[in-house]
mmCIF file of C-alpha atoms in Angstrom:
data_model
loop_
_atom_site.group_PDB
_atom_site.id
_atom_site.type_symbol
_atom_site.label_atom_id
_atom_site.label_comp_id
_atom_site.label_asym_id
_atom_site.label_seq_id
_atom_site.Cartn_x
_atom_site.Cartn_y
_atom_site.Cartn_z
ATOM 1 C CA MET V 1 18.735 -57.639 32.297
ATOM 2 C CA ILE V 2 21.522 -57.394 31.285
ATOM 3 C CA THR V 3 23.317 -56.757 27.629
ATOM 4 C CA ILE V 4 26.135 -58.232 26.593
ATOM 5 C CA PRO V 5 27.893 -57.589 23.427
ATOM 6 C CA ARG V 6 27.701 -59.546 20.437
ATOM 7 C CA ALA V 7 24.949 -61.438 22.634
ATOM 8 C CA GLY V 8 21.735 -59.021 23.543
ATOM 9 C CA GLY V 9 19.677 -58.743 26.585
ATOM 10 C CA MET V 10 20.818 -61.412 29.174
ATOM 11 C CA THR V 11 19.002 -62.443 32.336
ATOM 12 C CA ALA V 12 20.832 -62.787 34.638
ATOM 13 C CA VAL V 13 20.082 -66.457 36.820
ATOM 14 C CA GLU V 14 22.795 -67.288 39.024
ATOM 15 C CA ILE V 15 25.316 -65.373 41.131
ATOM 16 C CA ASP V 16 27.723 -66.815 43.960
ATOM 17 C CA GLU V 17 31.152 -67.405 44.547
ATOM 18 C CA ALA V 18 32.934 -70.733 43.325
ATOM 19 C CA SER V 19 36.833 -71.829 44.325
ATOM 20 C CA VAL V 20 39.194 -73.922 42.299
ATOM 21 C CA SER V 21 39.703 -77.015 44.732
ATOM 22 C CA ALA V 22 41.817 -78.868 41.844
ATOM 23 C CA ALA V 23 44.219 -77.990 38.586
ATOM 24 C CA GLU V 24 46.362 -80.056 36.403
ATOM 25 C CA GLY V 25 48.148 -79.287 32.888
ATOM 26 C CA GLU V 26 48.819 -76.225 30.849
ATOM 27 C CA LEU V 27 46.825 -73.468 32.240
ATOM 28 C CA PRO V 28 47.035 -69.866 30.298
ATOM 29 C CA PHE V 29 46.470 -68.648 34.527
ATOM 30 C CA VAL V 30 47.918 -69.578 37.639
ATOM 31 C CA PRO V 31 45.464 -71.090 39.273
ATOM 32 C CA GLN V 32 44.987 -70.187 43.520
ATOM 33 C CA VAL V 33 43.606 -72.950 44.490
ATOM 34 C CA GLY V 34 40.762 -72.016 47.139
ATOM 35 C CA GLN V 35 40.799 -68.662 46.657
ATOM 36 C CA SER V 36 36.886 -67.319 46.097
ATOM 37 C CA VAL V 37 35.793 -65.863 43.800
ATOM 38 C CA ALA V 38 32.570 -63.761 42.855
ATOM 39 C CA TYR V 39 30.789 -64.591 39.503
ATOM 40 C CA ILE V 40 27.093 -63.855 37.181
ATOM 41 C CA ASP V 41 25.648 -66.746 35.060
ATOM 42 C CA LEU V 42 23.061 -65.027 32.631
ATOM 43 C CA GLN V 43 21.493 -66.953 29.909
ATOM 44 C CA GLY V 44 19.763 -65.972 26.728
ATOM 45 C CA LYS V 45 17.638 -66.692 23.907
ATOM 46 C CA GLY V 46 18.155 -68.813 21.329
ATOM 47 C CA GLN V 47 20.237 -71.200 23.942
ATOM 48 C CA LYS V 48 23.035 -68.635 24.783
ATOM 49 C CA PHE V 49 24.569 -68.447 27.761
ATOM 50 C CA ALA V 50 27.977 -66.130 29.030
ATOM 51 C CA THR V 51 29.335 -66.426 32.601
ATOM 52 C CA ILE V 52 30.622 -62.799 34.488
ATOM 53 C CA ASP V 53 33.980 -64.077 36.439
ATOM 54 C CA TYR V 54 35.190 -61.631 38.169
ATOM 55 C CA SER V 55 38.621 -63.532 39.116
ATOM 56 C CA GLU V 56 40.266 -60.205 37.479
ATOM 57 C CA THR V 57 40.463 -56.796 37.432
ATOM 58 C CA PRO V 58 37.981 -55.849 35.016
ATOM 59 C CA PRO V 59 35.748 -58.539 35.077
ATOM 60 C CA ALA V 60 35.998 -61.023 32.437
ATOM 61 C CA VAL V 61 32.977 -62.347 30.054
ATOM 62 C CA TYR V 62 33.006 -65.837 28.314
ATOM 63 C CA GLY V 63 30.119 -66.377 26.865
ATOM 64 C CA GLY V 64 28.936 -69.231 24.219
ATOM 65 C CA ARG V 65 25.672 -71.220 22.464
ATOM 66 C CA GLU V 66 24.133 -74.305 24.410
ATOM 67 C CA VAL V 67 24.601 -77.065 22.754
ATOM 68 C CA THR V 68 23.542 -81.383 22.487
ATOM 69 C CA LEU V 69 26.233 -84.006 21.793
ATOM 70 C CA ASP V 70 23.983 -84.708 18.559
ATOM 71 C CA GLN V 71 24.646 -80.631 17.383
ATOM 72 C CA LEU V 72 28.697 -82.060 18.109
ATOM 73 C CA GLY V 73 28.344 -85.165 16.314
ATOM 74 C CA LEU V 74 29.489 -86.827 19.265
ATOM 75 C CA ALA V 75 26.285 -89.070 20.066
ATOM 76 C CA ASP V 76 27.264 -92.394 18.420
ATOM 77 C CA ASN V 77 31.319 -91.749 19.115
ATOM 78 C CA PRO V 78 32.053 -94.747 20.720
ATOM 79 C CA VAL V 79 34.069 -93.170 23.445
ATOM 80 C CA VAL V 80 30.394 -91.369 24.451
ATOM 81 C CA VAL V 81 28.758 -93.989 24.230
ATOM 82 C CA GLU V 82 30.891 -96.508 26.616
ATOM 83 C CA ALA V 83 31.280 -94.049 29.415
ATOM 84 C CA ALA V 84 27.350 -93.444 28.808
ATOM 85 C CA ALA V 85 26.827 -97.360 29.046
ATOM 86 C CA GLN V 86 28.649 -97.111 32.074
ATOM 87 C CA VAL V 87 26.930 -94.627 34.111
ATOM 88 C CA GLY V 88 24.271 -96.171 36.086
ATOM 89 C CA ALA V 89 21.946 -96.561 38.836
ATOM 90 C CA GLU V 90 23.965 -97.600 42.551
ATOM 91 C CA SER V 91 23.074 -99.542 45.484
ATOM 92 C CA VAL V 92 24.002 -98.165 48.481
ATOM 93 C CA ASN V 93 23.673 -98.415 52.381
ATOM 94 C CA CYS V 94 22.448 -95.272 54.724
ATOM 95 C CA PRO V 95 25.362 -95.008 56.969
ATOM 96 C CA SER V 96 23.045 -93.869 59.640
ATOM 97 C CA CYS V 97 20.571 -97.197 59.644
ATOM 98 C CA ALA V 98 21.639 -99.348 56.702
ATOM 99 C CA GLY V 99 18.904 -99.680 55.015
ATOM 100 C CA PRO V 100 19.338 -100.194 51.048
ATOM 101 C CA LEU V 101 18.866 -96.667 48.852
ATOM 102 C CA THR V 102 19.214 -96.649 45.278
ATOM 103 C CA ILE V 103 21.667 -93.771 44.093
ATOM 104 C CA GLN V 104 19.623 -92.768 40.295
ATOM 105 C CA ASP V 105 22.341 -90.216 38.758
ATOM 106 C CA PRO V 106 25.428 -90.521 40.997
ATOM 107 C CA GLY V 107 27.590 -87.740 38.851
ATOM 108 C CA ALA V 108 24.670 -85.377 39.243
ATOM 109 C CA SER V 109 23.474 -86.032 42.808
ATOM 110 C CA GLN V 110 24.574 -83.748 45.427
ATOM 111 C CA ARG V 111 21.931 -85.207 48.219
ATOM 112 C CA ILE V 112 20.337 -87.958 49.247
ATOM 113 C CA ALA V 113 18.171 -88.068 52.628
ATOM 114 C CA CYS V 114 17.410 -91.941 53.825
ATOM 115 C CA GLN V 115 13.362 -93.043 53.338
ATOM 116 C CA TYR V 116 14.225 -94.696 56.503
ATOM 117 C CA CYS V 117 15.484 -92.782 59.367
ATOM 118 C CA GLY V 118 15.839 -89.566 58.064
ATOM 119 C CA ALA V 119 19.050 -89.201 57.882
ATOM 120 C CA LEU V 120 20.736 -86.009 55.139
ATOM 121 C CA HIS V 121 24.059 -87.388 53.286
ATOM 122 C CA ALA V 122 25.776 -85.347 50.926
ATOM 123 C CA VAL V 123 26.728 -87.303 47.329
ATOM 124 C CA ASN V 124 29.952 -87.562 46.303
ATOM 125 C CA ASP V 125 30.453 -90.322 43.351
ATOM 126 C CA GLY V 126 28.185 -92.449 45.046
ATOM 127 C CA LYS V 127 30.124 -91.421 47.644
ATOM 128 C CA LEU V 128 27.863 -90.656 51.119
ATOM 129 C CA LYS V 129 28.595 -88.337 53.824
ATOM 130 C CA PHE V 130 25.926 -87.751 56.912
ATOM 131 C CA LEU V 131 25.407 -84.878 56.955
ATOM 132 C CA GLU V 132 22.232 -84.321 59.521
ATOM 133 C CA GLU V 133 19.179 -85.694 61.294
ATOM 134 C CA LEU V 134 15.973 -84.616 59.914
ATOM 135 C CA GLY V 135 13.992 -87.294 61.687
ATOM 136 C CA LYS V 136 11.748 -89.732 60.657
ATOM 137 C CA PRO V 137 9.799 -87.756 57.336
ATOM 138 C CA GLU V 138 6.222 -86.429 59.006
ATOM 139 C CA HIS V 139 4.140 -86.747 55.769
ATOM 140 C CA LYS V 140 3.940 -90.330 53.203
ATOM 141 C CA PRO V 141 4.243 -89.851 50.106
ATOM 142 C CA ILE V 142 1.332 -90.504 47.772
ATOM 143 C CA ILE V 143 3.378 -92.251 45.130
ATOM 144 C CA PRO V 144 6.270 -94.274 46.702
ATOM 145 C CA LEU V 145 10.019 -94.031 45.915
ATOM 146 C CA GLY V 146 11.498 -96.068 42.981
ATOM 147 C CA SER V 147 7.714 -96.185 41.656
ATOM 148 C CA GLU V 148 8.240 -96.835 38.198
ATOM 149 C CA GLY V 149 5.620 -95.208 35.442
ATOM 150 C CA GLU V 150 5.071 -93.818 32.607
ATOM 151 C CA LEU V 151 3.900 -90.371 31.567
ATOM 152 C CA GLN V 152 3.073 -88.351 28.517
ATOM 153 C CA GLY V 153 4.839 -91.296 26.714
ATOM 154 C CA ILE V 154 8.017 -90.804 28.949
ATOM 155 C CA LYS V 155 9.153 -93.681 30.960
ATOM 156 C CA PHE V 156 10.215 -91.943 34.645
ATOM 157 C CA THR V 157 10.918 -93.030 38.138
ATOM 158 C CA VAL V 158 10.364 -91.392 41.317
ATOM 159 C CA ILE V 159 13.657 -90.516 43.079
ATOM 160 C CA GLY V 160 13.089 -87.636 45.469
ATOM 161 C CA TYR V 161 9.334 -86.516 46.935
ATOM 162 C CA LEU V 162 9.476 -82.828 48.592
ATOM 163 C CA ARG V 163 7.106 -81.602 51.118
ATOM 164 C CA ARG V 164 6.798 -77.895 51.099
ATOM 165 C CA SER V 165 4.122 -74.873 52.058
ATOM 166 C CA MET V 166 3.674 -71.188 52.011
ATOM 167 C CA LYS V 167 1.923 -69.396 54.976
ATOM 168 C CA TYR V 168 -0.634 -66.565 53.644
ATOM 169 C CA ALA V 169 -3.317 -64.375 56.471
ATOM 170 C CA GLY V 170 -1.816 -67.649 58.940
ATOM 171 C CA VAL V 171 -2.969 -69.863 57.562
ATOM 172 C CA VAL V 172 -0.859 -72.968 55.993
ATOM 173 C CA TYR V 173 -0.391 -74.247 52.237
ATOM 174 C CA PRO V 174 1.624 -77.778 51.165
ATOM 175 C CA TRP V 175 1.561 -79.525 48.441
ATOM 176 C CA SER V 176 4.022 -82.542 47.700
ATOM 177 C CA GLU V 177 7.007 -82.292 44.884
ATOM 178 C CA TYR V 178 7.870 -86.047 42.678
ATOM 179 C CA LEU V 179 11.463 -85.782 41.047
ATOM 180 C CA LEU V 180 11.184 -87.837 38.478
ATOM 181 C CA TRP V 181 14.314 -89.577 37.139
ATOM 182 C CA ALA V 182 14.122 -90.517 32.825
ATOM 183 C CA LYS V 183 17.649 -91.425 31.145
ATOM 184 C CA GLY V 184 18.536 -89.313 28.480
ATOM 185 C CA ARG V 185 16.049 -86.513 29.948
ATOM 186 C CA PRO V 186 16.699 -83.245 32.122
ATOM 187 C CA TYR V 187 14.522 -84.418 35.315
ATOM 188 C CA TYR V 188 11.156 -83.511 36.037
ATOM 189 C CA TRP V 189 8.305 -82.743 38.564
ATOM 190 C CA LEU V 190 5.358 -83.659 39.415
ATOM 191 C CA VAL V 191 3.511 -81.511 41.932
ATOM 192 C CA GLU V 192 -0.117 -81.952 44.013
ATOM 193 C CA SER V 193 -2.160 -79.948 45.286
ATOM 194 C CA THR V 194 -5.436 -80.419 46.731
ATOM 195 C CA GLY V 195 -5.955 -83.556 44.796
ATOM 196 C CA HIS V 196 -4.635 -81.141 41.453
ATOM 197 C CA TRP V 197 -1.589 -82.526 39.811
ATOM 198 C CA SER V 198 0.790 -81.119 37.055
ATOM 199 C CA LEU V 199 3.827 -82.322 34.866
ATOM 200 C CA GLY V 200 6.844 -79.924 34.037
ATOM 201 C CA THR V 201 10.594 -79.494 34.172
ATOM 202 C CA ALA V 202 12.582 -76.718 33.836
ATOM 203 C CA VAL V 203 13.056 -73.871 31.016
ATOM 204 C CA SER V 204 16.274 -71.245 31.029
ATOM 205 C CA GLY V 205 16.013 -68.120 32.010
ATOM 206 C CA GLY V 206 16.500 -66.996 28.771
ATOM 207 C CA GLN V 207 12.909 -67.973 27.470
ATOM 208 C CA VAL V 208 11.438 -66.034 29.735
ATOM 209 C CA THR V 209 10.799 -62.266 29.656
ATOM 210 C CA GLY V 210 9.955 -60.092 32.342
ATOM 211 C CA GLY V 211 12.229 -61.934 34.650
ATOM 212 C CA ALA V 212 12.594 -61.918 38.044
ATOM 213 C CA GLY V 213 11.165 -57.775 38.763
ATOM 214 C CA ALA V 214 7.809 -58.803 36.380
ATOM 215 C CA ASP V 215 4.448 -58.403 38.609
ATOM 216 C CA VAL V 216 1.221 -59.128 36.184
ATOM 217 C CA GLU V 217 2.621 -60.774 33.331
ATOM 218 C CA ILE V 218 5.867 -62.720 31.999
ATOM 219 C CA HIS V 219 6.472 -64.239 28.209
ATOM 220 C CA CYS V 220 8.082 -67.581 28.053
ATOM 221 C CA ASP V 221 8.268 -68.794 24.440
ATOM 222 C CA GLY V 222 6.065 -66.649 23.093
ATOM 223 C CA VAL V 223 3.183 -67.343 25.102
ATOM 224 C CA LYS V 224 1.669 -63.965 28.017
ATOM 225 C CA TYR V 225 1.437 -65.515 31.255
ATOM 226 C CA ARG V 226 -0.444 -64.076 34.512
ATOM 227 C CA MET V 227 0.584 -63.384 38.350
ATOM 228 C CA PHE V 228 -1.215 -65.357 39.712
ATOM 229 C CA ASP V 229 -0.274 -65.840 43.407
ATOM 230 C CA LYS V 230 3.787 -64.708 45.245
ATOM 231 C CA TYR V 231 4.875 -66.105 48.334
ATOM 232 C CA LYS V 232 7.582 -67.843 50.436
ATOM 233 C CA ALA V 233 7.959 -71.586 49.843
ATOM 234 C CA THR V 234 9.477 -73.204 53.207
ATOM 235 C CA VAL V 235 10.744 -77.465 52.586
ATOM 236 C CA ASP V 236 8.827 -78.590 55.491
ATOM 237 C CA VAL V 237 10.064 -83.033 54.038
ATOM 238 C CA VAL V 238 13.079 -84.298 52.406
ATOM 239 C CA VAL V 239 13.360 -88.224 51.540
ATOM 240 C CA GLY V 240 15.072 -89.036 48.529
ATOM 241 C CA GLU V 241 18.135 -88.184 45.524
ATOM 242 C CA PHE V 242 18.309 -84.811 44.914
ATOM 243 C CA TYR V 243 20.717 -82.696 41.822
ATOM 244 C CA TRP V 244 20.688 -79.854 44.425
ATOM 245 C CA GLN V 245 22.405 -79.223 47.980
ATOM 246 C CA VAL V 246 18.532 -79.385 49.101
ATOM 247 C CA GLU V 247 17.845 -78.249 53.377
ATOM 248 C CA LYS V 248 15.104 -78.780 55.311
ATOM 249 C CA GLY V 249 13.732 -75.588 56.366
ATOM 250 C CA GLU V 250 15.071 -73.933 53.428
ATOM 251 C CA THR V 251 13.465 -70.882 51.950
ATOM 252 C CA VAL V 252 12.869 -69.279 48.445
ATOM 253 C CA ASP V 253 10.785 -66.101 46.852
ATOM 254 C CA ALA V 254 8.018 -68.210 43.976
ATOM 255 C CA ALA V 255 5.721 -66.421 41.914
ATOM 256 C CA ASP V 256 3.362 -68.517 39.698
ATOM 257 C CA TYR V 257 2.530 -67.304 36.700
ATOM 258 C CA VAL V 258 -0.912 -68.710 34.587
ATOM 259 C CA CYS V 259 -1.938 -68.861 31.020
ATOM 260 C CA PRO V 260 -4.205 -73.071 31.731
ATOM 261 C CA PRO V 261 -3.788 -75.510 31.610
ATOM 262 C CA LEU V 262 -0.143 -74.341 31.388
ATOM 263 C CA MET V 263 2.264 -72.389 34.771
ATOM 264 C CA VAL V 264 5.401 -71.038 34.478
ATOM 265 C CA SER V 265 6.353 -71.511 38.657
ATOM 266 C CA ARG V 266 9.698 -68.257 39.130
ATOM 267 C CA GLU V 267 11.878 -69.061 42.586
ATOM 268 C CA ILE V 268 15.124 -66.828 43.546
ATOM 269 C CA SER V 269 16.670 -67.831 46.108
ATOM 270 C CA LYS V 270 19.315 -65.929 48.532
ATOM 271 C CA LYS V 271 22.135 -67.264 50.872
ATOM 272 C CA VAL V 272 24.601 -64.538 52.537
ATOM 273 C CA ARG V 273 28.119 -65.872 51.558
ATOM 274 C CA GLY V 274 32.107 -64.895 51.688
ATOM 275 C CA LYS V 275 34.137 -61.354 50.776
ATOM 276 C CA SER V 276 33.920 -62.066 47.261
ATOM 277 C CA LEU V 277 30.406 -61.779 46.993
ATOM 278 C CA SER V 278 31.193 -57.674 47.995
ATOM 279 C CA THR V 279 32.037 -56.364 44.525
ATOM 280 C CA VAL V 280 28.775 -58.114 43.197
ATOM 281 C CA SER V 281 25.446 -57.753 45.922
ATOM 282 C CA GLY V 282 26.927 -59.737 49.068
ATOM 283 C CA LYS V 283 23.940 -62.001 48.572
ATOM 284 C CA SER V 284 24.450 -64.791 46.538
ATOM 285 C CA ARG V 285 20.722 -65.414 44.460
ATOM 286 C CA GLU V 286 20.390 -67.746 42.202
ATOM 287 C CA ILE V 287 16.627 -67.606 39.509
ATOM 288 C CA SER V 288 15.154 -70.863 38.318
ATOM 289 C CA PHE V 289 11.729 -70.775 36.142
ATOM 290 C CA THR V 290 9.273 -74.458 35.084
ATOM 291 C CA LYS V 291 7.227 -74.886 33.129
ATOM 292 C CA LEU V 292 4.896 -76.955 34.212
ATOM 293 C CA GLU V 293 1.003 -78.654 32.393
ATOM 294 C CA TYR V 294 -1.751 -79.514 34.425
ATOM 295 C CA ILE V 295 -2.102 -83.168 34.054
ATOM 296 C CA LYS V 296 -5.815 -85.398 34.909
ATOM 297 C CA ALA V 297 -5.191 -87.067 37.817
ATOM 298 C CA SER V 298 -6.139 -90.209 36.914
ATOM 299 C CA GLU V 299 -3.301 -90.262 33.999
ATOM 300 C CA VAL V 300 -1.184 -90.297 36.824
ATOM 301 C CA GLY V 301 -2.374 -93.254 38.986
ATOM 302 C CA ALA V 302 -3.211 -94.813 36.014
ATOM 303 C CA GLY V 303 0.655 -93.977 34.881
ATOM 304 C CA PHE V 304 2.173 -95.612 38.201
ATOM 305 C CA GLY V 305 -0.287 -97.955 38.348
ATOM 306 C CA LEU V 306 -1.994 -96.404 41.320
ATOM 307 C CA ASN V 307 -4.818 -95.832 42.990
ATOM 308 C CA GLU V 308 -5.549 -94.811 46.309
ATOM 309 C CA ALA V 309 -5.788 -98.099 48.548
ATOM 310 C CA LYS V 310 -2.809 -98.756 46.519
ATOM 311 C CA ALA V 311 -1.422 -95.516 47.697
ATOM 312 C CA GLY V 312 -2.156 -96.528 50.957
ATOM 313 C CA TYR V 313 -5.064 -93.236 51.471
ATOM 314 C CA PRO V 314 -8.580 -95.514 50.341
ATOM 315 C CA ASP V 315 -10.151 -92.403 51.779
ATOM 316 C CA SER V 316 -8.736 -90.200 50.060
ATOM 317 C CA SER V 317 -9.123 -88.675 45.341
ATOM 318 C CA VAL V 318 -6.551 -87.903 44.847
ATOM 319 C CA PHE V 319 -6.469 -90.224 41.331
ATOM 320 C CA THR V 320 -9.925 -88.705 40.545
ATOM 321 C CA ASP V 321 -10.536 -86.392 37.946
ATOM 322 C CA LYS V 322 -11.713 -82.674 39.734
ATOM 323 C CA PHE V 323 -13.893 -80.092 37.585
ATOM 324 C CA ASN V 324 -15.430 -78.040 40.197
ATOM 325 C CA PHE V 325 -16.795 -74.525 40.423
ATOM 326 C CA ASP V 326 -15.990 -73.924 44.152
ATOM 327 C CA GLN V 327 -12.200 -73.779 43.328
ATOM 328 C CA PRO V 328 -9.864 -74.842 40.280
ATOM 329 C CA ALA V 329 -5.920 -75.070 40.162
ATOM 330 C CA PRO V 330 -4.713 -71.970 39.025
ATOM 331 C CA ASN V 331 -3.680 -74.036 35.506
ATOM 332 C CA GLN V 332 -6.257 -75.972 35.560
ATOM 333 C CA PRO V 333 -8.145 -75.729 32.515
ATOM 334 C CA PHE V 334 -11.871 -75.146 31.027
ATOM 335 C CA THR V 335 -12.464 -77.842 29.712
ATOM 336 C CA MET V 336 -16.158 -77.245 27.608
ATOM 337 C CA SER V 337 -14.418 -74.063 26.197
ATOM 338 C CA GLN V 338 -13.643 -76.562 23.258
ATOM 339 C CA ILE V 339 -16.618 -76.381 22.112
ATOM 340 C CA TYR V 340 -16.274 -72.525 20.860
ATOM 341 C CA ALA V 341 -14.443 -73.653 17.842
ATOM 342 C CA PRO V 342 -17.366 -76.029 16.383
ATOM 343 C CA TRP V 343 -19.845 -73.609 17.949
ATOM 344 C CA ALA V 344 -18.154 -70.209 16.195
ATOM 345 C CA VAL V 345 -18.848 -72.321 12.612
ATOM 346 C CA MET V 346 -22.315 -72.938 13.019
ATOM 347 C CA MET V 347 -23.223 -69.003 13.940
ATOM 348 C CA LEU V 348 -21.155 -68.695 10.994
ATOM 349 C CA VAL V 349 -22.647 -70.538 8.101
ATOM 350 C CA ALA V 350 -25.845 -69.719 9.498
ATOM 351 C CA ILE V 351 -25.413 -66.285 8.513
ATOM 352 C CA PHE V 352 -24.032 -66.575 5.441
ATOM 353 C CA LEU V 353 -27.028 -69.470 4.268
ATOM 354 C CA ALA V 354 -29.141 -66.576 5.299
ATOM 355 C CA LEU V 355 -27.575 -64.434 3.629
ATOM 356 C CA ILE V 356 -27.817 -66.194 0.019
ATOM 357 C CA ALA V 357 -31.830 -66.730 1.320
ATOM 358 C CA GLY V 358 -31.769 -62.705 1.431
ATOM 359 C CA ALA V 359 -30.707 -62.721 -1.244
ATOM 360 C CA MET V 360 -32.562 -64.849 -3.380
ATOM 361 C CA GLY V 361 -35.726 -62.943 -1.915
ATOM 362 C CA ASP V 362 -36.834 -66.369 0.053
ATOM 363 C CA ALA V 363 -37.837 -64.215 3.480
ATOM 364 C CA HIS V 364 -39.749 -67.783 4.559
ATOM 365 C CA ALA V 365 -36.111 -69.761 4.718
ATOM 366 C CA VAL V 366 -34.967 -66.310 6.114
ATOM 367 C CA GLY V 367 -36.842 -66.745 9.097
ATOM 368 C CA ARG V 368 -35.843 -70.396 9.943
ATOM 369 C CA LEU V 369 -32.065 -69.833 9.108
ATOM 370 C CA MET V 370 -32.671 -66.801 11.953
ATOM 371 C CA TRP V 371 -34.390 -68.982 14.641
ATOM 372 C CA ALA V 372 -31.343 -71.569 13.904
ATOM 373 C CA TRP V 373 -29.004 -68.954 14.457
ATOM 374 C CA PHE V 374 -31.049 -67.900 17.472
ATOM 375 C CA ALA V 375 -30.932 -71.196 18.706
ATOM 376 C CA LEU V 376 -27.784 -72.187 18.211
ATOM 377 C CA SER V 377 -26.986 -69.603 20.099
ATOM 378 C CA VAL V 378 -28.097 -71.018 23.113
ATOM 379 C CA PRO V 379 -25.391 -73.341 23.757
ATOM 380 C CA GLY V 380 -22.958 -71.328 23.256
ATOM 381 C CA ALA V 381 -24.049 -68.431 25.086
ATOM 382 C CA PHE V 382 -24.440 -70.920 28.701
ATOM 383 C CA THR V 383 -20.457 -71.648 27.877
ATOM 384 C CA LEU V 384 -19.664 -68.734 27.635
ATOM 385 C CA MET V 385 -21.590 -67.697 30.733
ATOM 386 C CA LEU V 386 -20.498 -70.589 32.470
ATOM 387 C CA HIS V 387 -16.312 -69.859 32.353
ATOM 388 C CA PHE V 388 -16.819 -66.462 33.648
ATOM 389 C CA ALA V 389 -17.715 -68.307 36.138
ATOM 390 C CA TYR V 390 -14.933 -70.295 36.366
ATOM 391 C CA GLU V 391 -12.751 -67.819 35.864
ATOM 392 C CA LYS V 392 -14.444 -65.319 39.159
ATOM 393 C CA SER V 393 -13.160 -69.200 41.382
ATOM 394 C CA ARG V 394 -10.045 -69.476 40.374
ATOM 395 C CA TRP V 395 -9.297 -66.163 40.652
ATOM 396 C CA SER V 396 -11.225 -65.269 44.022
ATOM 397 C CA GLU V 397 -8.253 -66.585 46.582
ATOM 398 C CA SER V 398 -5.156 -64.300 43.911
ATOM 399 C CA ASP V 399 -4.192 -61.001 45.180
ATOM 400 C CA TYR V 400 -3.446 -60.282 40.862
ATOM 401 C CA CYS V 401 -6.737 -60.799 39.872
ATOM 402 C CA PRO V 402 -7.334 -59.108 35.851
ATOM 403 C CA ALA V 403 -9.151 -56.090 36.168
ATOM 404 C CA TRP V 404 -11.949 -57.532 34.157
ATOM 405 C CA LEU V 405 -13.025 -59.489 36.427
ATOM 406 C CA GLN V 406 -13.235 -57.517 39.163
ATOM 407 C CA ARG V 407 -15.184 -54.849 37.839
ATOM 408 C CA ASN V 408 -18.351 -57.606 37.796
ATOM 409 C CA GLU V 409 -17.404 -57.556 41.181
#
C-alpha cells in the first residue's frame, strides 16, 4: 500500500517499463523515442488511479479517476458513436495454415493462437505477425471457440481458451478458462474445474484491501474473503484471442480467496526487464484481481445450448449440477442454508406465543408450544450438522482451513 497525497492509500498493480514509439504535435517535454523508462501504476478506492513516472528526477506523480463516456457526457456524441460503430469483428486467415480466424476486438487484442494449427501470432490493428509454433492443442475446449450464449442476462461470445494447471505434492491439477466477449462490456472469464463453473470479471486493485501481501483474508467491496489456496499457475494450452501477450508455459503466483458463492483470485506475474527498472525493483510486476461467482453447470449448458453429447463428451457430466459432500468446489454455496431464515422466524414465533400463553396462565398451551418448538428445532439442527460436515469437506484439502474447523478434527 502506497499513500499518495490527496488520494490516500493505493495499491501498486503494475511495475514495468515503457518506451516512446512515436510522437507528434506540441509537447511540454522532448520525447526520447525508443528510450525505456520505469513506471508504477496504482489503483485506489472510488475508481482513483495514479502513475509514478521515473522519466524525471525526482519521479513525477500523475493522479486521476476512472470515468465512463456517459459520465463525461460523450456517450451520445456523434463522433464517438460513429467511431464505435466502425470498430467490429475482423475475419483473417492464419498466416501459417490459412485457416479462418475471427478477431472480435481488433483494437484491444494482442495475441491470437490458431485453433487449427496452434500457431501463435501477435495482433496489431487487426494484422497478424507469426511468433511461434505452439503445436496442435492437446486439450479440446468443451465450449467451442466462437460459441454464442447468454449467462446472467448478458450475451457472450467465446473468443479465447486457456488450459492451466498447478502442481501439489507431485500431482497436477488442471482447469479450463474461457475468455468471453460482450459488446460494450469488460471481458469476462468462465472457469471450469472438475465440473464446477464460475463466472466473473476483473476488479480494480482499489476495490481490494489486503492485496498482494495478505495470507489469511482480504476485503473486496466490503465483503470479507478467506484464503483457500496459494499456488503457481501454469499456462498449458492457448487457443483463440487474448487482450494481453499470453505465452504458453508462463507462470503466475496465484491465490484464491472465498466467500461462497463468491471468489476473488489474485495473480502476480513477474518478469526480468531492462535497466530502467533498477530504480524500482529490477523486475516488472503486475497484480490482477478477478471476482468470480459460482454458477450452476446446467445454466452454462443451457446458456450456450450445449449438452455433453453436443460438446463431444457423451460420458461426462460437465453440464450436470453437482452437490455432494465428498469435495465441493471452494466457492460452491451450501444451498440448504436457505432454511435458516424461515426456521429462525418459526422458532421465535413459537417462543413468543409460549410467553403470551404463560402470561395468560394457559399451561397446556405452553406445553404444546414447547413441544412444537422442540419439533421445529430438529430440521434446523440437522441442517446445521450437514452444513458443518459440508464445510469440513470443503476445507479438507486446503492449507488454510479455519481454526474453528481444525479444533473439531
